[in-house]
Tab-separated table of C-alpha atoms in Angstrom:
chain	number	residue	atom	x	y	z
R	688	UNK	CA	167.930	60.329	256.373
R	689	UNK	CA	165.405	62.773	255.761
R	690	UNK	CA	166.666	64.234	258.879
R	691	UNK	CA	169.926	64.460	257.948
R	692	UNK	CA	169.183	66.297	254.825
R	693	UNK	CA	166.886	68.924	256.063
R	694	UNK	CA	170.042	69.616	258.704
R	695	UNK	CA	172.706	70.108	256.144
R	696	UNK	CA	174.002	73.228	255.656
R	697	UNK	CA	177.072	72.236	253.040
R	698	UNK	CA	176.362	75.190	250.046
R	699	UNK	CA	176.406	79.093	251.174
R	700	UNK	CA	174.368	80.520	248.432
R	701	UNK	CA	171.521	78.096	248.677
R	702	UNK	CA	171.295	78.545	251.994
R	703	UNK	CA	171.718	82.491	252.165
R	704	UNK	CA	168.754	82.166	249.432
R	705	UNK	CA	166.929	79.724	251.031
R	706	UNK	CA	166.587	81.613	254.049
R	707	UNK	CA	166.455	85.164	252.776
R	708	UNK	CA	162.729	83.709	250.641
R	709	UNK	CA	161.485	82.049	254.139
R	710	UNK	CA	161.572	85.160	255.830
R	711	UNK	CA	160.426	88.078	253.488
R	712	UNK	CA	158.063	85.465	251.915
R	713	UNK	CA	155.807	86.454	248.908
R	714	UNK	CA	152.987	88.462	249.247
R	715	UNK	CA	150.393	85.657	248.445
R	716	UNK	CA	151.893	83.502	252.101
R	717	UNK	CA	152.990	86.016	253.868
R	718	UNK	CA	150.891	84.504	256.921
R	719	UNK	CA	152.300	80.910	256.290
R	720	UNK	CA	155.740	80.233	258.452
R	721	UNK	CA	158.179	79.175	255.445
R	722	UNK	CA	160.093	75.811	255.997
R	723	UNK	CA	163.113	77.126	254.828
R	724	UNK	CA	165.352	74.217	254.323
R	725	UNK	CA	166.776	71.245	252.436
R	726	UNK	CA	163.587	69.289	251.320
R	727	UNK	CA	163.724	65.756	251.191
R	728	UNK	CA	161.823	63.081	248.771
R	729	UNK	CA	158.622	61.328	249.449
R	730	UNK	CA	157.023	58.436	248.440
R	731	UNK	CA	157.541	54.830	249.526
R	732	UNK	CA	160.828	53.231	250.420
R	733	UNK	CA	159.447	49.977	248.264
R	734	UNK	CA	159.179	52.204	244.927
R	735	UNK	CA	159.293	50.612	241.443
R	736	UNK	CA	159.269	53.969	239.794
R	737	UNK	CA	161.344	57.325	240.531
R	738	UNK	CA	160.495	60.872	239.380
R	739	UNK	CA	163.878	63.054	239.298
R	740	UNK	CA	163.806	66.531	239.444
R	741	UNK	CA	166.188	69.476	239.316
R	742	UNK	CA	165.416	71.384	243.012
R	743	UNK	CA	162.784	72.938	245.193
R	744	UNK	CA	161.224	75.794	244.217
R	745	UNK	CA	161.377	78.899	246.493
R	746	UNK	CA	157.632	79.544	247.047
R	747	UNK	CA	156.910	75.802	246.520
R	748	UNK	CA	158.931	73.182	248.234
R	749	UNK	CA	160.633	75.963	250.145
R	750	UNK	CA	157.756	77.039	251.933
R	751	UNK	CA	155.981	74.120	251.835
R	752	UNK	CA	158.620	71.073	253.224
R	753	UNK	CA	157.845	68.970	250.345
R	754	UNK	CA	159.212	68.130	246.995
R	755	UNK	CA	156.815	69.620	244.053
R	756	UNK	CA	154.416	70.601	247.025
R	757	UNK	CA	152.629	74.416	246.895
R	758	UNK	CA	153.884	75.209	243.129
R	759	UNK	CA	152.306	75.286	239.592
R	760	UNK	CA	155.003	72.488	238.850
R	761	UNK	CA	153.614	70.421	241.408
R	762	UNK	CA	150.082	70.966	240.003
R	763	UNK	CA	150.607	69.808	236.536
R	764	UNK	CA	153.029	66.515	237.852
R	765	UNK	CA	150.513	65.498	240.631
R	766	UNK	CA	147.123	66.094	238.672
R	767	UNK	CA	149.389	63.649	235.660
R	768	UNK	CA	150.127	61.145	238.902
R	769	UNK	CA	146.742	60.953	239.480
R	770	UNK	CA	145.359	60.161	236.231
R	771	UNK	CA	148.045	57.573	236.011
R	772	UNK	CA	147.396	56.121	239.277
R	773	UNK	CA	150.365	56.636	240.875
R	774	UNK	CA	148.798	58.693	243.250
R	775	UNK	CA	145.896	58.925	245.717
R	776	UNK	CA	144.785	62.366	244.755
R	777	UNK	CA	145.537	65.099	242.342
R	778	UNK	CA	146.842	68.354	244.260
R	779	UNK	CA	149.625	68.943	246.358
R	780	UNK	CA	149.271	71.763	248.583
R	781	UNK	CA	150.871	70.884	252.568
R	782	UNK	CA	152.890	68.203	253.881
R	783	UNK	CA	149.578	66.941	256.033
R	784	UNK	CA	147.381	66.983	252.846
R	785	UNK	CA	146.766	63.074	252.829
R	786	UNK	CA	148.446	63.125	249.693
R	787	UNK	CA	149.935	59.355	249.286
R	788	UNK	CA	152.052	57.726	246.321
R	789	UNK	CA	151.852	54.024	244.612
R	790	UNK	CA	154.822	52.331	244.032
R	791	UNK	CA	156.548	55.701	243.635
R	792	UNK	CA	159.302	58.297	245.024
R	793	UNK	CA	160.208	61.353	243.993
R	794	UNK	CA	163.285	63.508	245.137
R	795	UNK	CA	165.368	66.199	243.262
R	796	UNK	CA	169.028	66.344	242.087
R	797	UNK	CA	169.568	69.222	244.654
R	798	UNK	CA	168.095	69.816	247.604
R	799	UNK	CA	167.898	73.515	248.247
R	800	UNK	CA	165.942	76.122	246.513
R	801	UNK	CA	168.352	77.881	244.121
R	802	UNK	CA	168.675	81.559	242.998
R	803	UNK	CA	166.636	81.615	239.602
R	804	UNK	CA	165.790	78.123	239.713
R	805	UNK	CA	169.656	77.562	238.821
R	806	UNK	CA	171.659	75.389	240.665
R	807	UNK	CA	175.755	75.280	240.116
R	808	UNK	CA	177.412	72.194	238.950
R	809	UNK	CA	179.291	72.582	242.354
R	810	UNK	CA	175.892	72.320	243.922
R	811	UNK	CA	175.034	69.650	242.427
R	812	UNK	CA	178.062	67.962	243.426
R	813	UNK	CA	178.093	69.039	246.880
R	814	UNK	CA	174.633	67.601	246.819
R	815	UNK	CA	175.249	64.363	245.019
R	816	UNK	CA	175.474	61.818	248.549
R	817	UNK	CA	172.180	63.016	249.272
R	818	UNK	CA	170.864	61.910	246.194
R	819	UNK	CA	173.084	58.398	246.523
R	820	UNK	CA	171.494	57.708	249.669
R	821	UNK	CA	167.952	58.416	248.129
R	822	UNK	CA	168.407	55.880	245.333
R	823	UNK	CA	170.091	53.335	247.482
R	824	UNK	CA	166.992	53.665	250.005
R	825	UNK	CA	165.068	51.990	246.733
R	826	UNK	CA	167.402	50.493	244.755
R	827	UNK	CA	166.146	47.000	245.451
R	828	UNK	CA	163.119	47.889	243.870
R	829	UNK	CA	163.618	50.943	241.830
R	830	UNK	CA	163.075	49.472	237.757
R	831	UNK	CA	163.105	53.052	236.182
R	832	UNK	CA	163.337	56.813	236.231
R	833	UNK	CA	162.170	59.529	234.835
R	834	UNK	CA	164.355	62.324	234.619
R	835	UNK	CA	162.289	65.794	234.426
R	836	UNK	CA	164.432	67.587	232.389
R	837	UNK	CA	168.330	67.660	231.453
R	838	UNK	CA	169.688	68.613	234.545
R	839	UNK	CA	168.199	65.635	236.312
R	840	UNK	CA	169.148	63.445	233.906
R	841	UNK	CA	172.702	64.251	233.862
R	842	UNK	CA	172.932	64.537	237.878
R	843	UNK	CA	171.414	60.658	237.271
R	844	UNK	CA	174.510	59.758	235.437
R	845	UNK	CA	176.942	61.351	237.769
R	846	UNK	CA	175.359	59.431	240.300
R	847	UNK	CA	175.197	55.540	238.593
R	848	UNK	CA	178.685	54.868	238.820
R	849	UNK	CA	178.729	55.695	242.794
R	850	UNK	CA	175.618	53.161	243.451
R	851	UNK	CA	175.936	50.913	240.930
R	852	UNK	CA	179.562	50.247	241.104
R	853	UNK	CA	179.834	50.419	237.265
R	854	UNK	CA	180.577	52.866	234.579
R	855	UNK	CA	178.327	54.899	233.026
R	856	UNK	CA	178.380	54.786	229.338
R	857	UNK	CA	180.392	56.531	227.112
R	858	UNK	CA	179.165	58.836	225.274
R	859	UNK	CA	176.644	59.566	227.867
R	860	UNK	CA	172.941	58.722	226.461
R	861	UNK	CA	171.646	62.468	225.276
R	862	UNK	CA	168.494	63.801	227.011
R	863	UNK	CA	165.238	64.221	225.002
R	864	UNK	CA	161.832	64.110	225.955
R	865	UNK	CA	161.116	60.529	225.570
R	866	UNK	CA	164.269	59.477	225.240
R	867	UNK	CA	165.255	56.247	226.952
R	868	UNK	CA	168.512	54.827	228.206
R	869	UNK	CA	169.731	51.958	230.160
R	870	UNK	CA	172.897	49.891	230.858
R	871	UNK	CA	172.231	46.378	230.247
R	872	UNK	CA	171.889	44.171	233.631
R	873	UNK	CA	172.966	46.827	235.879
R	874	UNK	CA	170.249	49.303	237.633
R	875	UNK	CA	167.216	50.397	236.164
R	876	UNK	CA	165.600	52.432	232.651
R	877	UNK	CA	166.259	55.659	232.482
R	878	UNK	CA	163.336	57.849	230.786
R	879	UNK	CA	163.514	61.275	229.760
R	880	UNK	CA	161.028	63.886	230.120
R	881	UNK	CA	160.731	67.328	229.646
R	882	UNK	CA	160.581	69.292	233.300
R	883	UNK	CA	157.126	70.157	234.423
R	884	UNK	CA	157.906	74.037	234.586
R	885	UNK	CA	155.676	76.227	233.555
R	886	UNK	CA	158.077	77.562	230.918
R	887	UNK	CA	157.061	74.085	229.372
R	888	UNK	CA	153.802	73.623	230.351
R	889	UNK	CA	152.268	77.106	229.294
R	890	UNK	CA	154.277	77.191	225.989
R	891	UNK	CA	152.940	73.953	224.980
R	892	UNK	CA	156.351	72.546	225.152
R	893	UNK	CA	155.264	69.849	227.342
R	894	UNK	CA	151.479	68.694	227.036
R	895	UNK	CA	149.321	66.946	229.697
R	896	UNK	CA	149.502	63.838	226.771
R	897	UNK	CA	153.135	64.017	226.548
R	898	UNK	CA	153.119	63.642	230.094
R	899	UNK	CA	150.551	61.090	230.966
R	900	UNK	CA	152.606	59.086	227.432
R	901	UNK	CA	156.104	59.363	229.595
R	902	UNK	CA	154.043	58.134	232.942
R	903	UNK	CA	152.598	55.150	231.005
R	904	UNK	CA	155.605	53.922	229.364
R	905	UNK	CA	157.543	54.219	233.070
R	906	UNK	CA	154.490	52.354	234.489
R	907	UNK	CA	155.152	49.628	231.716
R	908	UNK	CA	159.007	49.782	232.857
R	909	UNK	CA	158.204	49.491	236.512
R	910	UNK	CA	155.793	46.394	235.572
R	911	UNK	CA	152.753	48.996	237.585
R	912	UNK	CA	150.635	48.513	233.944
């Protein structure tokens, strides 16, 4: 699968942008050979838990081949992670960093690096198998997820009905940070969060204690306390 995915090809102005970043590069890695491509999720195929995000980010995941990997978003979530014990150390820097997850996946809504950190609904869309076969790879496990921010949580309720085989609800749950939603005997919690950006994080918006609160309370979910 994660194959597949770094193959596809299916939306021309991620990969036009995706490609135009890997080869002028910032200034900071301009030695570094850019990976340039759809990035998959990591973590284990057994995972309890799920972290959702919204997409790569062009100097981070871009360059770097994995999700949250090389980026001051990746910083805060991993260091958070770590505290929580979801993870074997607390920075994420290169896809051959030893860096290992407990019980834990994480993947975004869209695959590609977008323009301004904005994907298109249509993205999303043309992205949405991708992120089917990602929760079906766990879904015998999977007991909750935390959506980082309101995009991912509304790409996770696009997706339900297609793996779940059942509606989602109506009115869909509203995303807040904290919030939690789930449909009663069918797939797992749902737990909002606000993304890990670092329009959140420097503003104060989002906290390292807000953070570590949302990874405790999915820990208690997933039944990792």
């Amino acid at each position: 699968m994660d194959r597949r995915i770094s193959d596809c090809r299916a939306c021309p102005r991620l990969v036009a942008w995706r490609e135009e970043v890997a080869a002028t590069r910032r200034a900071a890695f301009r030695d570094q050979e850019y990976w340039g491509r759809p990035v998959p999720g990591m973590g284990p195929a057994g995972a309890r838990l799920a972290i959702l995000g919204l997409a790569p980010a062009a100097h981070g995941g871009n360059r770097t081949g994995r999700i949250f990997t090389g980026d001051r978003s990746g910083d805060v979530l991993f260091a958070a992670l770590y505290r929580a014990g979801l993870a074997n150390q607390p920075t994420s820097v290169a896809r051959d960093d030893g860096l290992e997850l407990r019980d834990t996946r994480i993947f975004a809504a869209v695959r590609c690096a977008p323009p301004d950190n904005k994907p298109t609904p249509a993205e999303r869309d043309t992205c949405a198998p991708w992120l089917h076969r990602e929760i079906e790879l766990i879904r015998p496990t999977l007991r909750v997820v935390v959506a980082l921010g309101g995009f991912a949580w509304a790409a996770w309720w696009s997706a339900f009905p297609r793996v779940y085989a059942h509606p989602a609800p109506t009115p869909r749950p509203a995303f807040g940070h904290g919030a939690l939603a789930r449909v009663a005997g069918v797939g797992p919690a749902l737990l909002g969060c606000y993304h890990v950006s670092q329009q959140n994080t420097f503003t104060g918006r989002l906290t390292p204690t807000m953070l570590d609160d949302v990874l405790a309370r999915a820990k208690e979910l997933a039944g990792l306390a």
